mmCIF file of C-alpha atoms and ligand atoms in Angstrom:
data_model
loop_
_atom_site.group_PDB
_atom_site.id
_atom_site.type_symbol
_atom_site.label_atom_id
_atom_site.label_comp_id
_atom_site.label_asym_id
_atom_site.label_seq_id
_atom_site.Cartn_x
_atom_site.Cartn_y
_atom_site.Cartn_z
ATOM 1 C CA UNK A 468 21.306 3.319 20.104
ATOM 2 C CA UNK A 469 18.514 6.032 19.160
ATOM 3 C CA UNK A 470 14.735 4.614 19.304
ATOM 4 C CA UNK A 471 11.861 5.985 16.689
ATOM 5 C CA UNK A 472 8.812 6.848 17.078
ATOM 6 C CA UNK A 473 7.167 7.061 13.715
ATOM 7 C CA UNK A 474 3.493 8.126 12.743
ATOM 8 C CA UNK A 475 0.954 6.709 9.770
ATOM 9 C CA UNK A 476 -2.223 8.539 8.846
ATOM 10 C CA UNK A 477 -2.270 9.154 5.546
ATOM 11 C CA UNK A 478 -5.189 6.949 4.777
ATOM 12 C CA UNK A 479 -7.575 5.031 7.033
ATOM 13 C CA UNK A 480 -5.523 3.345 9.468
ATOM 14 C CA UNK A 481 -3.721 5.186 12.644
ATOM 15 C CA UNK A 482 -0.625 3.648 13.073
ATOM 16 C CA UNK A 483 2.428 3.984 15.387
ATOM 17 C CA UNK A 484 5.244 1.954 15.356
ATOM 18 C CA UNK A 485 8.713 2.349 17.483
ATOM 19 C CA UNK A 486 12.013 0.915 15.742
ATOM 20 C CA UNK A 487 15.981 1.552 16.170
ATOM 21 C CA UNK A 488 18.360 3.245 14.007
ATOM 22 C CA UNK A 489 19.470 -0.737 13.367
ATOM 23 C CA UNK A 490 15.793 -1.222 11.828
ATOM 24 C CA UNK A 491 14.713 -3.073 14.713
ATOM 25 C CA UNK A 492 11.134 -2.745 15.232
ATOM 26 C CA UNK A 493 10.084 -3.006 18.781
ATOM 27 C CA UNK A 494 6.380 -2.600 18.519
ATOM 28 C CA UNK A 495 3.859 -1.586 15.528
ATOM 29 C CA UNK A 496 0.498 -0.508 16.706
ATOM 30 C CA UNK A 497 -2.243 -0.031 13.934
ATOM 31 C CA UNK A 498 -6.083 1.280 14.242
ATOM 32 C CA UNK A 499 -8.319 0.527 11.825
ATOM 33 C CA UNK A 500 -10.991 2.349 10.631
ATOM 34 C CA UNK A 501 -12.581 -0.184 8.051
ATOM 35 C CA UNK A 502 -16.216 -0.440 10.761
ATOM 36 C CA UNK A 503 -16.343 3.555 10.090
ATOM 37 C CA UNK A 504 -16.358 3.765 6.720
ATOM 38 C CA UNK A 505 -17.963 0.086 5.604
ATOM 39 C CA UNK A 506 -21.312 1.430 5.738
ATOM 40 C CA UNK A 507 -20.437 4.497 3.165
ATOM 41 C CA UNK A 508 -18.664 1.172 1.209
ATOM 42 C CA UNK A 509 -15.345 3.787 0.963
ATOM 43 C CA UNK A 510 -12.937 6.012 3.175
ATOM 44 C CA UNK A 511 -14.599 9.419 3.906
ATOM 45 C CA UNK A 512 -11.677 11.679 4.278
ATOM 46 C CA UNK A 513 -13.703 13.960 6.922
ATOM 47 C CA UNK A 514 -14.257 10.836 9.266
ATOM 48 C CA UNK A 515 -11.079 9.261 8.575
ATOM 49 C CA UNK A 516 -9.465 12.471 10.103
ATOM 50 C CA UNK A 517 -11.785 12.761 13.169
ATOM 51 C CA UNK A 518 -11.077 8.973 13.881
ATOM 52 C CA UNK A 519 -7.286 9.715 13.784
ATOM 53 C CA UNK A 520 -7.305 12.272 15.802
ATOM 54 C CA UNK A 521 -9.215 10.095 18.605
ATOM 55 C CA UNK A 522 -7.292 7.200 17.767
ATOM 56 C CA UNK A 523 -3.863 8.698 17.612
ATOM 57 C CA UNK A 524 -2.581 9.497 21.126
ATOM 58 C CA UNK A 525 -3.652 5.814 22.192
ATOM 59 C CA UNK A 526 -1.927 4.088 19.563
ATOM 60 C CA UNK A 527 1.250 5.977 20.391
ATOM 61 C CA UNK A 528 0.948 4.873 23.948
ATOM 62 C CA UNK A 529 0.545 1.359 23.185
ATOM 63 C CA UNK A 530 3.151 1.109 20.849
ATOM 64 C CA UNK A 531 5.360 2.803 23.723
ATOM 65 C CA UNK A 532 4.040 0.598 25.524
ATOM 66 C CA UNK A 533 4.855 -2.534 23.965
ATOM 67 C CA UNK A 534 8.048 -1.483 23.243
ATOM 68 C CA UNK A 535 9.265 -0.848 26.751
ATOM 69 C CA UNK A 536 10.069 2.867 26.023
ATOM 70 C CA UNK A 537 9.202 6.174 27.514
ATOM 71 C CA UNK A 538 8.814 9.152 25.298
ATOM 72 C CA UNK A 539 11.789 10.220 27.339
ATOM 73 C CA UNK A 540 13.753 6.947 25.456
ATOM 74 C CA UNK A 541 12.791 8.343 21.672
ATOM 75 C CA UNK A 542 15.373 10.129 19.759
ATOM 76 C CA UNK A 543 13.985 11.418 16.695
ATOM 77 C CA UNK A 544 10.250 11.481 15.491
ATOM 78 C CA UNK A 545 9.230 10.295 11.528
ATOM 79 C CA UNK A 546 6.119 10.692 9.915
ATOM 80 C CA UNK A 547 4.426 9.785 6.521
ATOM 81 C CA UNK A 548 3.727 13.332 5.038
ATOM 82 C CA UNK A 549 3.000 12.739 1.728
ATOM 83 C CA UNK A 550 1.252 11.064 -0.227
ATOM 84 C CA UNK A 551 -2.758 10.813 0.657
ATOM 85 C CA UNK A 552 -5.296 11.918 2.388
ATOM 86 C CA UNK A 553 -4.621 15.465 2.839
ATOM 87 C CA UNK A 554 -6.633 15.550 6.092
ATOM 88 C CA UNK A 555 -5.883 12.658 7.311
ATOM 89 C CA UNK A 556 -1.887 12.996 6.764
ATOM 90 C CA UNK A 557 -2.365 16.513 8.449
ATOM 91 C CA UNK A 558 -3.259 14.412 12.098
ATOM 92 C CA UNK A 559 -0.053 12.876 11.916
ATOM 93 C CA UNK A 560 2.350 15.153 10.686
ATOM 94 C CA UNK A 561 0.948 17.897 13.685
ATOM 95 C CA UNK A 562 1.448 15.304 16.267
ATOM 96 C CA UNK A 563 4.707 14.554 15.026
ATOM 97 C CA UNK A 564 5.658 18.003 14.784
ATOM 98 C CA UNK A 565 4.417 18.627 18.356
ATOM 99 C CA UNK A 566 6.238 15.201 20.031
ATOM 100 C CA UNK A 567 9.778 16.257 18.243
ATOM 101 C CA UNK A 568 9.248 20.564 19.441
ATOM 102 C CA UNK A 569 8.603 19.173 22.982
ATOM 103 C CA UNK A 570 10.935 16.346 23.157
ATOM 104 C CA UNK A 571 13.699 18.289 21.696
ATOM 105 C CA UNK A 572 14.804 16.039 18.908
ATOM 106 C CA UNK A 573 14.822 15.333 15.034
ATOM 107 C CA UNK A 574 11.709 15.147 12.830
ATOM 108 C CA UNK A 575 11.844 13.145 9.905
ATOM 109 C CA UNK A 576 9.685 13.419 6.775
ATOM 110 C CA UNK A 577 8.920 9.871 5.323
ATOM 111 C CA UNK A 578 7.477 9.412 1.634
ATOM 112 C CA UNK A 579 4.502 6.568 2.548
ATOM 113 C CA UNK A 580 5.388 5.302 -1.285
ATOM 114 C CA UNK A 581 8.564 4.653 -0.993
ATOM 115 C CA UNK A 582 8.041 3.576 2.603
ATOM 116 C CA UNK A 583 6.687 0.546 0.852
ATOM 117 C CA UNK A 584 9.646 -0.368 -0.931
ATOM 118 C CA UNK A 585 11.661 -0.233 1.862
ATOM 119 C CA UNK A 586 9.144 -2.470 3.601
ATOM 120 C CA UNK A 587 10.809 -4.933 1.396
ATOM 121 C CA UNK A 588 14.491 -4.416 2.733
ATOM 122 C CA UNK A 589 13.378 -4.452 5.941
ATOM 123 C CA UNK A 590 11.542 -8.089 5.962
ATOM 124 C CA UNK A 591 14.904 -9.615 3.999
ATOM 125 C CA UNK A 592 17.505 -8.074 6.369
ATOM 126 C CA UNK A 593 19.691 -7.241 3.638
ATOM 127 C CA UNK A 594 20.088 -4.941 0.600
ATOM 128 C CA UNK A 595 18.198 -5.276 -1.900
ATOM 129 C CA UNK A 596 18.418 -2.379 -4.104
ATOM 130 C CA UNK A 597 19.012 -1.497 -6.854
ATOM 131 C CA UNK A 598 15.450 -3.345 -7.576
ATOM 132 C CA UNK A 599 12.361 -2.747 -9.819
ATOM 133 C CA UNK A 600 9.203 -1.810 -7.365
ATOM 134 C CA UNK A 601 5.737 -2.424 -7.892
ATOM 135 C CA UNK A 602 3.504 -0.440 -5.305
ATOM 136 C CA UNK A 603 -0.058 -1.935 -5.249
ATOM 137 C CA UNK A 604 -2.567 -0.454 -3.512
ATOM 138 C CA UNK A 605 -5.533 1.363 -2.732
ATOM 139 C CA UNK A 606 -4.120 5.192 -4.519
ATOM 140 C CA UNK A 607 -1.467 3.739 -5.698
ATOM 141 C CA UNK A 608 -0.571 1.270 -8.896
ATOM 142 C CA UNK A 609 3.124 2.305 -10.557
ATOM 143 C CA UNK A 610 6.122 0.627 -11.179
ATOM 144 C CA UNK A 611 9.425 2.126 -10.409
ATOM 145 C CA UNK A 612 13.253 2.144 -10.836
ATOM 146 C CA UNK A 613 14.568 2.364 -7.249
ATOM 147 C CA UNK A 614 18.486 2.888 -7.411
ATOM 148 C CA UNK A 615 18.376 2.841 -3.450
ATOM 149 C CA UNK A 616 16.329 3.518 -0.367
ATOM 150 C CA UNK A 617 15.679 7.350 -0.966
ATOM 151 C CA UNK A 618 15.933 7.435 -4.737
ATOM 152 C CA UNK A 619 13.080 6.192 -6.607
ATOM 153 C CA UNK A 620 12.020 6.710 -10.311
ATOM 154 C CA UNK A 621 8.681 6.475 -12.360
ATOM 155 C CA UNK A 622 8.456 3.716 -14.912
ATOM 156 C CA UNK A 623 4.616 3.524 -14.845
ATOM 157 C CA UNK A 624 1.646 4.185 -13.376
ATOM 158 C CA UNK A 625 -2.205 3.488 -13.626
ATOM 159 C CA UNK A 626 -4.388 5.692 -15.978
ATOM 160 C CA UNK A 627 -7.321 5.721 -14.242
ATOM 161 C CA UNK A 628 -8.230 3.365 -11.155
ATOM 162 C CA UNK A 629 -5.706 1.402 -8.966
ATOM 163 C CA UNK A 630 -5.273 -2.220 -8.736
ATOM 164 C CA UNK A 631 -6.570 -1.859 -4.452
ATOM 165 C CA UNK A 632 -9.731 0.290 -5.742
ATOM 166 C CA UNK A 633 -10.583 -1.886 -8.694
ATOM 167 C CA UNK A 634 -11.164 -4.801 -6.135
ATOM 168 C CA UNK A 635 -12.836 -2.120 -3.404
ATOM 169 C CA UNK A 636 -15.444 -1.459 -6.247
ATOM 170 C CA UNK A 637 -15.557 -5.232 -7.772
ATOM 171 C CA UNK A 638 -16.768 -6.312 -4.405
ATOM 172 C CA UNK A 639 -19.066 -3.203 -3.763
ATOM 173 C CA UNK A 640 -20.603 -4.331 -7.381
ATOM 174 C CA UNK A 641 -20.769 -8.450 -5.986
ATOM 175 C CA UNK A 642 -22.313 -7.769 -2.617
ATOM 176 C CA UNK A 643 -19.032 -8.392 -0.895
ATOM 177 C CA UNK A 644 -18.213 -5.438 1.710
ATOM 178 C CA UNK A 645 -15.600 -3.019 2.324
ATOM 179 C CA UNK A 646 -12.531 -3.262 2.743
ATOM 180 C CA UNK A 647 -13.275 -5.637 -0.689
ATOM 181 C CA UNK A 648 -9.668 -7.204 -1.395
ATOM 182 C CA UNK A 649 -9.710 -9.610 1.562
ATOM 183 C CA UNK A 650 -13.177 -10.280 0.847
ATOM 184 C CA UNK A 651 -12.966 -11.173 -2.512
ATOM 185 C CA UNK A 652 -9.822 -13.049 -2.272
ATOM 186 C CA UNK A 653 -11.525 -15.214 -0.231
ATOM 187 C CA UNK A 654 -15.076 -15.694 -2.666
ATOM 188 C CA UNK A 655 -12.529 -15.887 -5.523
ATOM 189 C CA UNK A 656 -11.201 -19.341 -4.101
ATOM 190 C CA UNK A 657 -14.355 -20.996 -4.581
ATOM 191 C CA UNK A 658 -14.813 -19.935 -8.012
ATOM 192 C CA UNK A 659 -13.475 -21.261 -11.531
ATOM 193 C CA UNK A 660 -10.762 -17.984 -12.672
ATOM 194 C CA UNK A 661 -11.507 -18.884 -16.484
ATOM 195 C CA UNK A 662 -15.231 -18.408 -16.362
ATOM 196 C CA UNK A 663 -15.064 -15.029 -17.627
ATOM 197 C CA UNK A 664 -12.526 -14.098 -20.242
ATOM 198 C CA UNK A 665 -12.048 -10.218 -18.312
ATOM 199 C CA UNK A 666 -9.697 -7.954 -20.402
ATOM 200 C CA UNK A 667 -5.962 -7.617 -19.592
ATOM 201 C CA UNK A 668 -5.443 -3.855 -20.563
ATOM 202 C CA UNK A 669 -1.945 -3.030 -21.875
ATOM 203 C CA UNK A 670 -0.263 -6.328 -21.182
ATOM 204 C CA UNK A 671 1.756 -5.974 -24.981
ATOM 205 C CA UNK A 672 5.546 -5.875 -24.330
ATOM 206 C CA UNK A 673 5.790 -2.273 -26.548
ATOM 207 C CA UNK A 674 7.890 -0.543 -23.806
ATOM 208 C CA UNK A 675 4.731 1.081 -21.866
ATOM 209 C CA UNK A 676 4.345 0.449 -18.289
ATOM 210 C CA UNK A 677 1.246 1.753 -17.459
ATOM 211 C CA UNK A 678 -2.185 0.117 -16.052
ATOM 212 C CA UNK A 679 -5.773 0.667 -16.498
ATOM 213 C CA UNK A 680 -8.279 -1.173 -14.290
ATOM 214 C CA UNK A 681 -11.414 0.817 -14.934
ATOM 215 C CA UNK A 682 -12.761 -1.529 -18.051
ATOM 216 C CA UNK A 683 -12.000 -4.386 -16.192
ATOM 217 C CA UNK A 684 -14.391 -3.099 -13.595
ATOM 218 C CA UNK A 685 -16.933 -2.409 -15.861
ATOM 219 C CA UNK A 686 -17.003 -5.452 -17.570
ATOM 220 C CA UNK A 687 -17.361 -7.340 -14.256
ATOM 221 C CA UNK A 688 -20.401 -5.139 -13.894
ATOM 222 C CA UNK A 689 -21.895 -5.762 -17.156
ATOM 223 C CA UNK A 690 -21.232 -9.396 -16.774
ATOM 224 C CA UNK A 691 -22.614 -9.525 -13.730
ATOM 225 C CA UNK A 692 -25.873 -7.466 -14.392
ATOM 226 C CA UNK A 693 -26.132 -7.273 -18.334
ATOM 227 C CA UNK A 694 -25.901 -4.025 -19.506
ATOM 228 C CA UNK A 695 -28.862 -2.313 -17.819
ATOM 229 C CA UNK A 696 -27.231 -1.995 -14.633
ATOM 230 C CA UNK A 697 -30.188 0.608 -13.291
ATOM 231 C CA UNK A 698 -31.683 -1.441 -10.847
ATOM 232 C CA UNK A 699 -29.003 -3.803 -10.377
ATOM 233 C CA UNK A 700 -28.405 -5.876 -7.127
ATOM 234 C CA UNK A 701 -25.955 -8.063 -5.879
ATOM 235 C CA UNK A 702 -25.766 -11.609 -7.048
ATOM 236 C CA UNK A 703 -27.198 -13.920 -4.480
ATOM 237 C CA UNK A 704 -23.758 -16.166 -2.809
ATOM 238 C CA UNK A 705 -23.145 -18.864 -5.223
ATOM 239 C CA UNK A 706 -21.021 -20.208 -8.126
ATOM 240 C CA UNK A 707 -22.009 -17.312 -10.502
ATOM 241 C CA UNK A 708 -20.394 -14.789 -7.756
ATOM 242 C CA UNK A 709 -17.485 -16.664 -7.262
ATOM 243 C CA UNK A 710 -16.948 -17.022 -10.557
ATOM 244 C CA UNK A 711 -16.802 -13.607 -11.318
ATOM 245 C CA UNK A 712 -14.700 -12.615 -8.183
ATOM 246 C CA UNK A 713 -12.251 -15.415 -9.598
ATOM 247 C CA UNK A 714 -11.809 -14.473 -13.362
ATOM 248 C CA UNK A 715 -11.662 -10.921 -12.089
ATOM 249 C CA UNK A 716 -8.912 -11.616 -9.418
ATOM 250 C CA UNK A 717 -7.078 -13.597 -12.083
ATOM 251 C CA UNK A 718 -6.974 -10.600 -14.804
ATOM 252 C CA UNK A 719 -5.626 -8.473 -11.817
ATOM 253 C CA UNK A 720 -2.605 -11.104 -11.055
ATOM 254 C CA UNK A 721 -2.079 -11.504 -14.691
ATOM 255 C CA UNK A 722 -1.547 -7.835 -15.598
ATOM 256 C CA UNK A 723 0.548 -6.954 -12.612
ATOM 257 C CA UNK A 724 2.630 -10.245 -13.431
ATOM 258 C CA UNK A 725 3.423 -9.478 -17.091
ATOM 259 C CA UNK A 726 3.939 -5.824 -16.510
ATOM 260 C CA UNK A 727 6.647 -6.643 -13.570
ATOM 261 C CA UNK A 728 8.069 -9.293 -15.600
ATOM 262 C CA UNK A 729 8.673 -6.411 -18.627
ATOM 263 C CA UNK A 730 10.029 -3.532 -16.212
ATOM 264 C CA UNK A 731 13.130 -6.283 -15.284
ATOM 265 C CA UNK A 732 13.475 -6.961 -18.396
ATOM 266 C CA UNK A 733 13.563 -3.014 -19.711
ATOM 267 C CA UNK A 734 15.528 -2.014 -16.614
ATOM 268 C CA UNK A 735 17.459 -5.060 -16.437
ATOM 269 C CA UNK A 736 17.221 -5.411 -13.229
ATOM 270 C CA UNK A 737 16.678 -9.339 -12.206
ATOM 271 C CA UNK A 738 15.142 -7.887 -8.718
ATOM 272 C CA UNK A 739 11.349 -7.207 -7.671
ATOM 273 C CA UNK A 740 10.415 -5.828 -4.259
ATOM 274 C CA UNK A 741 6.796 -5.625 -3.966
ATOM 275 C CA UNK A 742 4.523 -3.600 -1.265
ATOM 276 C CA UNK A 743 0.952 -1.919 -0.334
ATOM 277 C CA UNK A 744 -1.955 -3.904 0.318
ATOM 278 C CA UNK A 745 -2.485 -5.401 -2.366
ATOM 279 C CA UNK A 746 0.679 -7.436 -2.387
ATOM 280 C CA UNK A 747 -1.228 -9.005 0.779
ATOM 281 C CA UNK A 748 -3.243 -11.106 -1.951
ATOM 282 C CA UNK A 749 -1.701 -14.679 -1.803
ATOM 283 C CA UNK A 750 -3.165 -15.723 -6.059
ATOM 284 C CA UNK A 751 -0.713 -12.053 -6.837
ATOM 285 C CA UNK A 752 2.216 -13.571 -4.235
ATOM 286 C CA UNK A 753 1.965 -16.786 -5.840
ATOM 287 C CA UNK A 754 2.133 -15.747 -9.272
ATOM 288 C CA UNK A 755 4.647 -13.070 -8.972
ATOM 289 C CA UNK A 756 7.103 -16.007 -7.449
ATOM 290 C CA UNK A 757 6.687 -18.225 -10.140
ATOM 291 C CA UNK A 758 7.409 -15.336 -12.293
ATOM 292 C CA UNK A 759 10.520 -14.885 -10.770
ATOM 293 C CA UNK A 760 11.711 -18.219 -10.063
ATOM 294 C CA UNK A 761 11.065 -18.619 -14.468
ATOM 295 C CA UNK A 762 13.097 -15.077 -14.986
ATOM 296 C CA UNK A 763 16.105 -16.127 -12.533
ATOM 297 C CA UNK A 764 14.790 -12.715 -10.650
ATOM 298 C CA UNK A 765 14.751 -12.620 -6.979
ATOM 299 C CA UNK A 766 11.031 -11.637 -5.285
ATOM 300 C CA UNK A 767 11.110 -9.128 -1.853
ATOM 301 C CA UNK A 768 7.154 -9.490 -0.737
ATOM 302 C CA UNK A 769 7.299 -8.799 3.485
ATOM 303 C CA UNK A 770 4.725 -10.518 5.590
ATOM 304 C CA UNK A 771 0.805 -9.493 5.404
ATOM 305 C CA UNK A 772 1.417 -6.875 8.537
ATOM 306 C CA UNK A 773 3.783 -5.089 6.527
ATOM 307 C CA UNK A 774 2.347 -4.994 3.469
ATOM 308 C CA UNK A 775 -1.383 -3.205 4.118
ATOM 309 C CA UNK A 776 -0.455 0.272 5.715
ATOM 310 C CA UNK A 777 1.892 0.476 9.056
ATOM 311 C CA UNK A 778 4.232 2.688 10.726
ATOM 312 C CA UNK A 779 6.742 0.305 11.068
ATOM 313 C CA UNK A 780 7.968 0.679 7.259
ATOM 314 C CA UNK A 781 7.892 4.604 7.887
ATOM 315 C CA UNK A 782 11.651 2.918 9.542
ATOM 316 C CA UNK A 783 13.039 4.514 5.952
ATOM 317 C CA UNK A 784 13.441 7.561 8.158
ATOM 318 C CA UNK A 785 16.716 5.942 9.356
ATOM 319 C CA UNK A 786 18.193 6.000 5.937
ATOM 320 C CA UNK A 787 17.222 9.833 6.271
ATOM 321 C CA UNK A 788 18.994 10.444 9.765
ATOM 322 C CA UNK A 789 22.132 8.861 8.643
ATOM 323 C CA UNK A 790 22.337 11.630 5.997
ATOM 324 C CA UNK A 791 21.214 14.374 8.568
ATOM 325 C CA UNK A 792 18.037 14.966 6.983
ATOM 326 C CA UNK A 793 15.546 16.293 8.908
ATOM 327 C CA UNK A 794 12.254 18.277 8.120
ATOM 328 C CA UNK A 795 11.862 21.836 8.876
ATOM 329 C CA UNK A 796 9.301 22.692 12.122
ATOM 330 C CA UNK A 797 6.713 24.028 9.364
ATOM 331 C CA UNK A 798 6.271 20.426 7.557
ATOM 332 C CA UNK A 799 3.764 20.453 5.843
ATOM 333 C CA UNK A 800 1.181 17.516 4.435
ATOM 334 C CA UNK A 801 2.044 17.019 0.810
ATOM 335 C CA UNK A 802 -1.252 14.841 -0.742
ATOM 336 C CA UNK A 803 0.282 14.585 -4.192
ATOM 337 C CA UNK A 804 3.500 13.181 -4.687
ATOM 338 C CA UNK A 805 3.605 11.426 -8.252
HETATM 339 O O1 KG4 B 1580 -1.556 -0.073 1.292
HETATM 340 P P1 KG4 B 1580 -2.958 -0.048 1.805
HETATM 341 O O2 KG4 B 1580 -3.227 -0.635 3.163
HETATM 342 O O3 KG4 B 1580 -3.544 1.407 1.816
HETATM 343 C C1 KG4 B 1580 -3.283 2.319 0.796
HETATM 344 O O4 KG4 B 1580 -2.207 2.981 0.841
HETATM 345 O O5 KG4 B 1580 -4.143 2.376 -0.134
HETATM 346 O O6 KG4 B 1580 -3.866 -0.805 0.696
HETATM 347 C C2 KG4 B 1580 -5.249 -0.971 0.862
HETATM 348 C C3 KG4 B 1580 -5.793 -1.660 -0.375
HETATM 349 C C4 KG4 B 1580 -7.318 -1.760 -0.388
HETATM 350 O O7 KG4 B 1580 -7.790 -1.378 -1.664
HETATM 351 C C5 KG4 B 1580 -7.590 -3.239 -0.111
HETATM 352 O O8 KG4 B 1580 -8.790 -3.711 -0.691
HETATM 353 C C6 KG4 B 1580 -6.373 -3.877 -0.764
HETATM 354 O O9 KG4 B 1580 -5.307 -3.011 -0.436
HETATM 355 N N1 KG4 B 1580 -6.121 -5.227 -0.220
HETATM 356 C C7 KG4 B 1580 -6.183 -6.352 -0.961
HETATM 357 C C8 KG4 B 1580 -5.950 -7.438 -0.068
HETATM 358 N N2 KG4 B 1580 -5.728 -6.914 1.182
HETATM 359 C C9 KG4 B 1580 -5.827 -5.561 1.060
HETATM 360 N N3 KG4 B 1580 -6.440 -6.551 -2.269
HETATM 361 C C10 KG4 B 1580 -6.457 -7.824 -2.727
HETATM 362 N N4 KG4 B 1580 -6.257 -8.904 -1.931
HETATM 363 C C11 KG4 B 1580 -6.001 -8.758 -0.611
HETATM 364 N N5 KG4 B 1580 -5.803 -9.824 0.163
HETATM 365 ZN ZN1 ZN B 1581 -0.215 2.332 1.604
#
């Protein structure tokens, strides 16, 4: 049996996780950064690398730790490389490259993306591909064709914000806090989701699979403040703010529902795996299942501490080491990948 040690710091959270090449995952450590970069109300890549590289030789000792393995037990060494923060990514993938040079074994490059697909097989314990994918998070809002673990096509993506960032900045714009989608999930269940008729950008069924969330944003603002939004402050807690947070929340769910529900239908595929943090939102879980269950589609959502960022899903690289695939000792970070 070979034991992992995989690496996450492409974003704001430091993560190590170990895992066997029969996708059992013995520990999954993961540092969060959210008390750093609340008060700037978003990441700041400069800080989000510093923290990593504090946080990062820790977090691999605990999650040795609580797996019962030595570094002298790890076979091979994976690591997101691509895509994010290029910074940030740049923390992991040197530590990586340093732990596999000194141990002597593999390295394994590991796209986070698709990581989050595979997130997916992992929770169900079976195959599930071929599938449609819908990657929701804070960079990231596309829907994809993926034929198998390692093979993943573009159907769609967002135009301008992502679903993740259009809830960071809906709660920056009600008072709410950062990281906002927890925090608004939770306003938006005290509110009425029809108080505000929000737009639901490209929803018609004419083949396109793309997303914009930036009007949606702005028309929270405006509703919220009129449209002199100079001097604007939060709304006070209260029905008018949880109204808001709840008709916003619900044109989020709705879009993301009806644009999964077309990509089956244009692939024909009758199977959706869902991952990134947003997929952590229980209104989106709920009304992607119903969804399904209507279409005769099977849903793949893994539990919350899969879906926000990990290391554990980075267990893709043992898809990669079956095929021999390892990364050269110059792997590099890659911040762009679609
Ligand atoms: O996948 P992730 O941890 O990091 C990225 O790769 O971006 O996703 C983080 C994003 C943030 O925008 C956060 O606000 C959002 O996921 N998020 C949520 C929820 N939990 C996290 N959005 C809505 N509802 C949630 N419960
Ligand atoms: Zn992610």
């Amino acid at each position: 049996m070979t034991h992992f040690l995989a690496l996450e710091t492409s974003c704001d959270e430091t993560a190590a996780a170990v895992f066997t090449d029969e996708l059992a995952v013995l520990s999954s450590v993961v540092a969060s950064q959210t008390d750093l970069h609340a008060k700037f109300g978003g990441v700041v890549p400069e800080i989000a690398s510093r923290a990593h590289l504090r946080n990062l030789f820790p977090v691999i000792d605990e999650a040795l730790t609580k797996a019962g393995v030595s570094l002298n037990d790890i076979g091979c060494i994976a690591v997101h490389n691509t895509p994010g923060l290029v910074g940030a990514i740049l923390m992991g993938v040197s530590a990586a490259k340093m732990l596999a040079l000194g141990l002597g074994v593999p390295l394994i490059a590991v796209n986070h993306v698709q990581s989050h697909i595979y997130a997916c097989r992992m929770a169900a314990g079976r195959d599930i591909f071929p599938c449609v994918g819908l990657v929701v998070s804070g960079g990231h809002t596309a829907l994809f064709q993926c034929d198998s673990p390692l093979s993943m096509s573009l159907l769609g993506g967002t135009r301008d914000d992502a679903a993740g960032e259009a809830f960071d900045k809906v709660a920056a714009i009600l008072g709410l806090g950062f990281p906002g989608g927890p925090a608004l999930e939770r306003e938006a269940a005290n509110g009425n989701p029809k108080a505000h008729a929000f737009p639901r950008a490209f929803v018609a069924d004419d083949g396109r699979l793309e997303f914009s969330f930036s009007g949606l944003k702005t028309a929270v603002l405006y509703a919220c403040h009129g449209q002199d939004v100079s001097k604007a402050k939060p709304p006070e807690p209260g029905p008018k703010r949880a109204n808001l947070a709840a008709s916003f929340q619900a044109a989020v769910v709705d879009v993301l529902t009806i644009k999964c529900k077309q990509a089956m239908r244009k692939t024909g595929l009758p199977r959706l795996a869902v991952g990134g943090g947003v997929s952590a939102n229980k209104p989106l879980r709920a009304s992607l299942a119903a969804m399904c269950a209507k279409e005769g589609a099977e849903l793949f959502i893994p539990p919350l501490s899969l879906c926000t960022d990990n290391a554990a899903m980075a267990a893709l690289a043992v898809e990669k080491w079956k095929r021999s695939e390892f990364a050269p000792a110059d792997l590099d970070a890659e911040p762009n990948w679609i």
